[in-house]
mmCIF file of C-alpha atoms in Angstrom:
data_model
loop_
_atom_site.group_PDB
_atom_site.id
_atom_site.type_symbol
_atom_site.label_atom_id
_atom_site.label_comp_id
_atom_site.label_asym_id
_atom_site.label_seq_id
_atom_site.Cartn_x
_atom_site.Cartn_y
_atom_site.Cartn_z
ATOM 1 C CA MET A 625 0.000 0.000 0.000
ATOM 2 C CA LYS A 626 1.067 3.570 -0.626
ATOM 3 C CA LEU A 627 1.570 6.073 2.190
ATOM 4 C CA SER A 628 -1.601 7.935 1.160
ATOM 5 C CA GLU A 629 -3.602 4.705 1.465
ATOM 6 C CA LEU A 630 -2.075 3.860 4.830
ATOM 7 C CA LEU A 631 -2.904 7.339 6.125
ATOM 8 C CA THR A 632 -6.518 7.038 4.987
ATOM 9 C CA GLU A 633 -6.892 3.580 6.525
ATOM 10 C CA LEU A 634 -5.336 4.672 9.806
ATOM 11 C CA ARG A 635 -7.291 7.908 10.129
ATOM 12 C CA GLN A 636 -10.733 6.740 8.985
ATOM 13 C CA ASN A 637 -10.999 3.028 9.755
ATOM 14 C CA VAL A 638 -8.634 2.538 12.714
ATOM 15 C CA LEU A 639 -8.772 5.845 14.603
ATOM 16 C CA GLY A 640 -12.203 6.992 13.418
ATOM 17 C CA ASP A 641 -10.795 10.500 12.993
ATOM 18 C CA ARG A 642 -13.297 12.159 10.670
ATOM 19 C CA SER A 643 -14.078 15.823 10.197
ATOM 20 C CA ASP A 644 -17.687 16.971 10.593
ATOM 21 C CA ARG A 645 -17.002 20.402 9.179
ATOM 22 C CA ILE A 646 -18.789 21.280 5.953
ATOM 23 C CA GLU A 647 -16.549 24.211 5.046
ATOM 24 C CA GLY A 648 -13.066 25.390 5.904
ATOM 25 C CA THR A 649 -9.961 23.388 6.748
ATOM 26 C CA PRO A 650 -10.325 19.787 7.959
ATOM 27 C CA ASP A 651 -10.765 19.559 11.710
ATOM 28 C CA TYR A 652 -8.784 16.391 12.490
ATOM 29 C CA LEU A 653 -7.497 15.292 15.882
ATOM 30 C CA TRP A 654 -4.149 14.141 14.491
ATOM 31 C CA SER A 655 -2.198 15.949 11.793
ATOM 32 C CA GLU A 656 -0.933 14.188 8.683
ATOM 33 C CA ASP A 657 2.682 14.751 9.762
ATOM 34 C CA THR A 658 1.971 13.149 13.129
ATOM 35 C CA LEU A 659 0.316 10.068 11.630
ATOM 36 C CA THR A 660 3.082 9.723 9.039
ATOM 37 C CA ARG A 661 5.642 9.752 11.843
ATOM 38 C CA TYR A 662 3.674 7.060 13.701
ATOM 39 C CA ILE A 663 3.398 4.907 10.566
ATOM 40 C CA ASN A 664 7.143 5.112 10.005
ATOM 41 C CA ASP A 665 7.803 4.134 13.608
ATOM 42 C CA ALA A 666 5.357 1.232 13.246
ATOM 43 C CA GLN A 667 6.875 -0.211 10.082
ATOM 44 C CA ARG A 668 10.400 0.156 11.456
ATOM 45 C CA ARG A 669 9.489 -1.547 14.737
ATOM 46 C CA PHE A 670 7.621 -4.316 12.903
ATOM 47 C CA ALA A 671 10.563 -5.046 10.585
ATOM 48 C CA ARG A 672 13.100 -5.002 13.412
ATOM 49 C CA ARG A 673 11.158 -7.328 15.703
ATOM 50 C CA SER A 674 9.912 -9.749 13.053
ATOM 51 C CA LEU A 675 13.095 -9.845 10.895
ATOM 52 C CA ILE A 676 10.760 -10.273 7.952
ATOM 53 C CA LEU A 677 12.299 -7.825 5.484
ATOM 54 C CA ARG A 678 15.039 -9.624 3.537
ATOM 55 C CA ASP A 679 16.319 -8.764 0.081
ATOM 56 C CA LYS A 680 16.310 -11.598 -2.441
ATOM 57 C CA ASN A 681 19.419 -10.177 -4.107
ATOM 58 C CA TYR A 682 22.868 -10.119 -2.558
ATOM 59 C CA GLN A 683 24.453 -6.843 -1.468
ATOM 60 C CA SER A 684 28.200 -6.515 -1.792
ATOM 61 C CA LEU A 685 30.880 -5.603 0.750
ATOM 62 C CA THR A 686 34.279 -4.490 -0.582
ATOM 63 C CA LEU A 687 37.218 -5.948 1.335
ATOM 64 C CA GLN A 688 40.372 -3.985 2.068
ATOM 65 C CA THR A 689 43.875 -5.245 2.805
ATOM 66 C CA ASP A 690 44.483 -5.859 6.539
ATOM 67 C CA VAL A 691 41.029 -4.505 7.483
ATOM 68 C CA ALA A 692 39.003 -6.920 9.622
ATOM 69 C CA GLU A 693 36.022 -4.767 10.714
ATOM 70 C CA TYR A 694 33.424 -3.215 8.402
ATOM 71 C CA THR A 695 30.558 -0.984 9.554
ATOM 72 C CA LEU A 696 27.424 -1.808 7.600
ATOM 73 C CA ASP A 697 24.637 0.498 6.482
ATOM 74 C CA PRO A 698 22.414 1.733 9.367
ATOM 75 C CA GLN A 699 19.442 0.039 7.690
ATOM 76 C CA VAL A 700 20.987 -3.415 8.176
ATOM 77 C CA ILE A 701 19.606 -5.404 11.118
ATOM 78 C CA ALA A 702 21.498 -8.670 10.627
ATOM 79 C CA VAL A 703 23.736 -10.577 8.226
ATOM 80 C CA ILE A 704 22.293 -13.976 7.323
ATOM 81 C CA SER A 705 25.247 -15.200 5.253
ATOM 82 C CA ALA A 706 28.328 -14.035 3.366
ATOM 83 C CA LYS A 707 30.267 -15.596 0.504
ATOM 84 C CA PHE A 708 32.589 -14.955 -2.408
ATOM 85 C CA ASP A 709 30.882 -15.153 -5.795
ATOM 86 C CA GLY A 710 30.641 -18.764 -6.967
ATOM 87 C CA GLU A 711 31.742 -20.218 -3.623
ATOM 88 C CA GLY A 712 30.098 -21.550 -0.490
ATOM 89 C CA ASP A 713 29.145 -19.470 2.519
ATOM 90 C CA LEU A 714 31.723 -18.285 5.022
ATOM 91 C CA HIS A 715 31.408 -19.737 8.517
ATOM 92 C CA ARG A 716 29.283 -17.591 10.807
ATOM 93 C CA ILE A 717 30.843 -17.641 14.276
ATOM 94 C CA GLY A 718 30.838 -15.677 17.511
ATOM 95 C CA HIS A 719 33.711 -13.558 18.730
ATOM 96 C CA SER A 720 34.785 -16.143 21.296
ATOM 97 C CA ILE A 721 35.085 -18.772 18.553
ATOM 98 C CA PHE A 722 37.738 -16.647 16.829
ATOM 99 C CA GLN A 723 40.085 -17.991 19.487
ATOM 100 C CA MET A 724 39.409 -21.509 18.204
ATOM 101 C CA GLU A 725 39.979 -20.731 14.533
ATOM 102 C CA ARG A 726 43.073 -22.407 13.142
ATOM 103 C CA GLY A 727 45.403 -20.284 11.073
ATOM 104 C CA THR A 728 46.132 -21.920 7.720
ATOM 105 C CA ASP A 729 49.825 -20.948 7.878
ATOM 106 C CA PHE A 730 50.597 -22.690 11.175
ATOM 107 C CA ALA A 731 51.855 -26.266 11.569
ATOM 108 C CA TYR A 732 50.679 -26.127 15.188
ATOM 109 C CA TRP A 733 47.993 -24.124 16.945
ATOM 110 C CA ASP A 734 48.698 -21.614 19.674
ATOM 111 C CA PRO A 735 45.506 -19.839 20.884
ATOM 112 C CA ASN A 736 47.593 -16.748 21.655
ATOM 113 C CA SER A 737 48.613 -16.437 18.005
ATOM 114 C CA VAL A 738 45.132 -15.689 16.645
ATOM 115 C CA ALA A 739 45.670 -11.919 16.754
ATOM 116 C CA GLN A 740 48.925 -12.291 14.836
ATOM 117 C CA ALA A 741 47.583 -14.747 12.247
ATOM 118 C CA ASN A 742 48.783 -13.855 8.780
ATOM 119 C CA PRO A 743 46.282 -12.082 6.494
ATOM 120 C CA GLY A 744 44.742 -14.342 3.884
ATOM 121 C CA LYS A 745 41.402 -15.351 2.449
ATOM 122 C CA PRO A 746 38.573 -14.653 4.918
ATOM 123 C CA GLY A 747 36.785 -17.842 5.851
ATOM 124 C CA SER A 748 34.663 -16.732 8.811
ATOM 125 C CA PHE A 749 32.667 -13.718 9.948
ATOM 126 C CA SER A 750 30.980 -12.448 13.089
ATOM 127 C CA THR A 751 28.536 -9.662 13.913
ATOM 128 C CA ASP A 752 27.958 -10.368 17.598
ATOM 129 C CA GLU A 753 29.767 -7.233 18.805
ATOM 130 C CA THR A 754 26.550 -5.271 18.211
ATOM 131 C CA LEU A 755 23.916 -7.775 19.312
ATOM 132 C CA VAL A 756 21.470 -6.646 22.014
ATOM 133 C CA ALA A 757 19.327 -8.772 24.314
ATOM 134 C CA ASP A 758 16.292 -6.493 24.401
ATOM 135 C CA GLU A 759 14.629 -6.250 21.001
ATOM 136 C CA ASP A 760 13.101 -2.911 21.949
ATOM 137 C CA VAL A 761 16.530 -1.304 22.339
ATOM 138 C CA THR A 762 17.600 0.747 19.329
ATOM 139 C CA LEU A 763 20.241 -1.244 17.454
ATOM 140 C CA LYS A 764 23.646 0.235 16.802
ATOM 141 C CA GLN A 765 25.155 -0.040 13.353
ATOM 142 C CA ILE A 766 26.220 -3.583 12.653
ATOM 143 C CA VAL A 767 29.985 -4.130 12.603
ATOM 144 C CA MET A 768 30.968 -7.185 10.565
ATOM 145 C CA THR A 769 34.304 -8.780 11.433
ATOM 146 C CA VAL A 770 36.037 -11.163 9.014
ATOM 147 C CA TYR A 771 38.777 -13.660 9.885
ATOM 148 C CA PRO A 772 41.534 -13.750 8.922
ATOM 149 C CA LYS A 773 42.170 -10.201 7.761
ATOM 150 C CA PRO A 774 42.155 -9.971 3.950
ATOM 151 C CA SER A 775 45.561 -10.141 2.353
ATOM 152 C CA SER A 776 46.533 -7.937 -0.586
ATOM 153 C CA ASP A 777 45.295 -10.707 -2.897
ATOM 154 C CA TYR A 778 41.757 -9.961 -1.670
ATOM 155 C CA ASN A 779 41.929 -6.178 -1.748
ATOM 156 C CA ASN A 780 38.746 -4.813 -3.420
ATOM 157 C CA LYS A 781 37.281 -8.323 -3.622
ATOM 158 C CA GLN A 782 33.522 -8.443 -3.080
ATOM 159 C CA LEU A 783 31.775 -10.401 -0.336
ATOM 160 C CA LEU A 784 28.138 -11.073 -1.190
ATOM 161 C CA LEU A 785 25.834 -10.614 1.802
ATOM 162 C CA ARG A 786 22.291 -11.779 2.504
ATOM 163 C CA LEU A 787 20.799 -9.204 4.843
ATOM 164 C CA VAL A 788 17.852 -8.477 7.095
ATOM 165 C CA ARG A 789 17.133 -4.763 6.939
ATOM 166 C CA LEU A 790 14.794 -1.975 7.952
ATOM 167 C CA PRO A 791 12.267 -0.482 5.502
ATOM 168 C CA GLU A 792 12.818 2.792 3.718
ATOM 169 C CA LYS A 793 11.214 5.755 5.459
ATOM 170 C CA LEU A 794 7.908 6.818 3.936
ATOM 171 C CA THR A 795 8.020 10.492 2.960
ATOM 172 C CA LYS A 796 5.934 10.801 -0.226
ATOM 173 C CA SER A 797 2.230 10.065 -0.601
ATOM 174 C CA ASP A 798 2.777 7.756 -3.592
ATOM 175 C CA GLN A 799 5.629 5.828 -1.920
ATOM 176 C CA SER A 800 4.850 2.167 -1.231
ATOM 177 C CA CYS A 801 5.428 0.398 2.068
ATOM 178 C CA GLU A 802 8.081 -2.337 1.796
ATOM 179 C CA LEU A 803 6.599 -4.679 4.386
ATOM 180 C CA PRO A 804 4.775 -7.747 3.019
ATOM 181 C CA GLU A 805 1.237 -6.788 2.094
ATOM 182 C CA ASP A 806 -0.232 -9.351 4.506
ATOM 183 C CA TYR A 807 1.121 -7.332 7.449
ATOM 184 C CA GLN A 808 0.715 -3.732 6.360
ATOM 185 C CA LEU A 809 -2.727 -3.225 7.876
ATOM 186 C CA GLU A 810 -1.731 -5.021 11.085
ATOM 187 C CA MET A 811 1.341 -2.819 11.306
ATOM 188 C CA LEU A 812 -0.975 0.191 11.661
ATOM 189 C CA SER A 813 -1.978 -1.034 15.127
ATOM 190 C CA TRP A 814 1.241 0.373 16.537
ATOM 191 C CA ALA A 815 0.579 3.736 14.910
ATOM 192 C CA ALA A 816 -2.875 3.679 16.535
ATOM 193 C CA HIS A 817 -1.296 2.782 19.887
ATOM 194 C CA LEU A 818 0.940 5.853 19.658
ATOM 195 C CA ALA A 819 -1.981 8.042 18.610
ATOM 196 C CA PHE A 820 -4.135 7.023 21.580
ATOM 197 C CA MET A 821 -1.201 7.575 23.976
ATOM 198 C CA VAL A 822 -1.097 11.307 23.189
ATOM 199 C CA PRO A 823 -1.873 13.112 26.490
ATOM 200 C CA ASP A 824 -4.727 15.156 25.099
ATOM 201 C CA ARG A 825 -8.315 15.211 26.387
ATOM 202 C CA ASP A 826 -9.697 14.341 22.948
ATOM 203 C CA THR A 827 -7.177 11.631 22.029
ATOM 204 C CA HIS A 828 -5.891 9.972 25.214
ATOM 205 C CA ASN A 829 -7.394 6.480 25.615
ATOM 206 C CA LEU A 830 -5.311 3.889 27.487
ATOM 207 C CA ASP A 831 -7.728 1.034 26.854
ATOM 208 C CA LEU A 832 -7.590 1.494 23.088
ATOM 209 C CA ALA A 833 -3.828 2.048 23.267
ATOM 210 C CA ARG A 834 -3.346 -1.312 25.018
ATOM 211 C CA TYR A 835 -5.748 -3.030 22.633
ATOM 212 C CA HIS A 836 -3.819 -1.894 19.572
ATOM 213 C CA ALA A 837 -0.443 -2.668 21.191
ATOM 214 C CA ASP A 838 -1.610 -6.241 21.818
ATOM 215 C CA LYS A 839 -2.795 -6.565 18.209
ATOM 216 C CA PHE A 840 0.576 -5.332 17.005
ATOM 217 C CA ASP A 841 2.485 -7.787 19.222
ATOM 218 C CA ALA A 842 0.364 -10.684 17.946
ATOM 219 C CA ALA A 843 1.042 -9.701 14.337
ATOM 220 C CA VAL A 844 4.783 -9.448 15.004
ATOM 221 C CA LYS A 845 4.785 -12.900 16.601
ATOM 222 C CA SER A 846 2.998 -14.378 13.585
ATOM 223 C CA ALA A 847 5.402 -12.704 11.151
ATOM 224 C CA ARG A 848 8.450 -13.811 13.141
ATOM 225 C CA LEU A 849 7.240 -17.419 13.155
ATOM 226 C CA GLU A 850 6.825 -17.221 9.377
ATOM 227 C CA THR A 851 10.348 -15.840 9.058
ATOM 228 C CA MET A 852 11.841 -18.577 11.231
ATOM 229 C CA ARG A 853 9.953 -21.243 9.281
ATOM 230 C CA LYS A 854 11.472 -20.013 6.026
ATOM 231 C CA LEU A 855 14.984 -19.959 7.485
ATOM 232 C CA GLN A 856 14.728 -23.339 9.251
ATOM 233 C CA PRO A 857 16.371 -26.125 7.202
ATOM 234 C CA PRO A 858 14.539 -29.461 6.959
ATOM 235 C CA THR A 859 15.787 -32.112 9.368
ATOM 236 C CA GLY A 860 16.428 -35.667 8.201
ATOM 237 C CA PHE A 861 16.569 -38.656 10.523
ATOM 238 C CA GLY A 862 18.692 -41.769 10.078
ATOM 239 C CA PHE A 863 18.621 -44.989 12.125
ATOM 240 C CA GLY A 864 21.140 -47.779 12.453
ATOM 241 C CA ARG A 865 24.135 -45.517 11.868
ATOM 242 C CA SER A 866 26.332 -45.278 14.964
ATOM 243 C CA GLY A 867 23.334 -46.158 17.076
ATOM 244 C CA TRP A 868 21.036 -43.209 16.418
ATOM 245 C CA ALA A 869 21.871 -39.973 14.665
ATOM 246 C CA TYR A 870 20.262 -37.181 12.751
ATOM 247 C CA SER A 871 21.510 -35.235 9.788
ATOM 248 C CA ARG A 872 20.611 -31.988 8.111
#
């Protein structure tokens, strides 16, 4: 839906904010700028909590010699995978696992040598330096760390990233919302929650604010389950091999 359609739906059908004036300027309780701001907050919050907005095309990251950390675009929420064109995915690991990575140039492994490992072809990446436990906390920009540091052979080489991102801010009436269409109307519940929380005699309504917040949370939960289902690989079971085992 376009921003103009979302505004109409929110004002007329969700908030019931209609003008009874026959002449003159519209006498609305909430201005268009206010509702637009609430819609943008709603779509951003929905995308961040549900992780539902993923681009089908890869975005590229340009490597630089001896540079291990790369700050990603502020719109990026998470990195699903990274790879060189035509190759398999790099290993996704946590920072603590860097200490367990084996340098390819060592005949033996000394955990204290990880920081001095020779630059080469990156084989692993981590983004856990910017993870937060509370999903309602504003995320910092994601810093992606690759290991080992790229050598000069990989200067300006492109890593292809699959990303989870935030939607583009809606600023023009004919601009379309990027959230899946199935969730665009449900997303408006958060905008309604914000509208009814305004401390004004004509707009303040805690019961309606809680009602719409609960609707929004339920929609986010449904969308997140759909996202996890799509990302979950099928599990295969095998019997009679080393007792009992499963494989993916």
